[in-house]
Amino acid sequence: MSTDPETTKHDAITDSTSPSEANESLELKKKSTPTARVLLPTAPVDVDTDEEAAEDGVEEETDDGDFLSEFPDETEDLELVHSKIGSLDGLRLARFAEYLKRLCLRQNFISILDPETFHQLTKLEELDLYDNKLKSVGDSLDKLSHLSTLDLSFNLLRSVPDRLEFLHSLETIYFVQNKITNISGFSSCTKLRSLELGGNKIRLCGITDGVVQRIENLENLVNLEELWLGKNKIAKLQVNYYESRLISTLSINASYQGLETLKKLKILSLQSNRITKLEGLEELTELNQLYLSHNGIERLEGLKNNLQLTTLDIGNNFIPAIENISHLKNLEELWMNGNKIPDLSALEPELKSISSLETLYLEANPCQKNDMTGYRRKIQLALPQLKQIDAT
């Protein structure tokens, strides 16, 4: 069975993997700065943030004592992972305010962030609240002007926090596996380089039940290099002529913006959505990796200007032919497994001239199923530059 190229290249959780299966025991990196780490081993518990029961289920047993009483005020790095923390009051975090740069509170039961405490942690650069019970952060982060990395994955957020404009230094955001339905609130995040919104309920572009679905406030993210939107409900990347006319007719007081302003984008992940047409990527000339597996794409097209692509994953779609990619001279990995390609006749005209191509996945296509004995040999003869064919 093939391995998804995105999950092998990317460390963050952008699929439905439960938090208990993802790095429950983090390896402590050696640091020259004062560091405190608390980890209470417990039996793993699967968390399903997609069910209402996860919000109102049985109250978890918490331990809200001061785990940090023996650590000096000068500590710069605090990790309290899987420590059954429900309230932060007993930790007296404010006493670390002058020195604390990194705070990791992964896999606890935190539901409220006290503004009085967090407004004092003005030196924070990294805040990790992965896998907690947060429905909102309110104004608790308003004073964290030095914060560059924020992880609120696997919580209960229904929307992007609406006060990100106070976080002027943000470069990396993880909002994976929440209940977010719209992309909004990022207009002030001009330094942002990586945005992760996988595993939410986002719908982009077009009109659904009379409601305009559009991308909001991405146009200012001029330094964005990575955009991860896998496992949402995205059907289209841009509105068509008739939809744009209807939007105008409805006098919607908002302008449509797509991906065209993200000139520095290098990685775009849209796997496991509802996309049927490959379009809207013309302006992304720096794009290096494109992940579109598990959609409903019916033709390989729309990549005329994406000459820097090294990885193209369009596996598990409905594509009937290898076409329109012979110009991608930097391509190293091509994933087209699980489509409807009937034979290998297009290999030489489309791929033989791409000397950089090392990996090709075509398994689970008719061209393999109908010729199990000669399939691999034919690929090797047509494309001698390959180092890997399928998973073996």
PDB file of C-alpha atoms in Angstrom, residues 36 66-76 78 88-100 116-117 120-121:
ATOM      1  CA  ALA A  36      11.239  22.735  32.847  1.00  0.00           C
ATOM      2  CA  ASP A  66       1.668  23.697  41.032  1.00  0.00           C
ATOM      3  CA  PHE A  67       3.943  21.334  39.110  1.00  0.00           C
ATOM      4  CA  LEU A  68       6.474  24.133  38.694  1.00  0.00           C
ATOM      5  CA  SER A  69       7.155  25.114  42.302  1.00  0.00           C
ATOM      6  CA  GLU A  70      10.759  23.895  42.189  1.00  0.00           C
ATOM      7  CA  PHE A  71      11.681  25.677  38.956  1.00  0.00           C
ATOM      8  CA  PRO A  72      13.347  29.110  38.967  1.00  0.00           C
ATOM      9  CA  ASP A  73      11.648  32.271  37.736  1.00  0.00           C
ATOM     10  CA  GLU A  74      14.343  32.508  35.032  1.00  0.00           C
ATOM     11  CA  THR A  75      13.015  29.448  33.192  1.00  0.00           C
ATOM     12  CA  GLU A  76      12.635  30.155  29.455  1.00  0.00           C
ATOM     13  CA  LEU A  78       8.080  25.167  30.021  1.00  0.00           C
ATOM     14  CA  LEU A  88      -3.727  27.226  34.975  1.00  0.00           C
ATOM     15  CA  ASP A  89      -4.244  29.215  38.156  1.00  0.00           C
ATOM     16  CA  GLY A  90      -2.202  26.891  40.375  1.00  0.00           C
ATOM     17  CA  LEU A  91       0.864  27.077  38.110  1.00  0.00           C
ATOM     18  CA  ARG A  92       1.538  30.742  38.882  1.00  0.00           C
ATOM     19  CA  LEU A  93       2.801  31.299  35.330  1.00  0.00           C
ATOM     20  CA  ALA A  94       3.065  35.049  35.845  1.00  0.00           C
ATOM     21  CA  ARG A  95       6.229  34.597  37.903  1.00  0.00           C
ATOM     22  CA  PHE A  96       8.039  33.414  34.744  1.00  0.00           C
ATOM     23  CA  ALA A  97       6.945  36.465  32.748  1.00  0.00           C
ATOM     24  CA  GLU A  98      10.350  38.142  32.456  1.00  0.00           C
ATOM     25  CA  TYR A  99      12.048  35.129  30.870  1.00  0.00           C
ATOM     26  CA  LEU A 100       9.468  32.685  29.490  1.00  0.00           C
ATOM     27  CA  GLU A 116      -4.745  38.502  33.548  1.00  0.00           C
ATOM     28  CA  THR A 117      -2.093  35.779  33.390  1.00  0.00           C
ATOM     29  CA  GLN A 120       1.926  39.338  31.571  1.00  0.00           C
ATOM     30  CA  LEU A 121       3.702  36.737  29.406  1.00  0.00           C
TER      31      LEU A 121
END
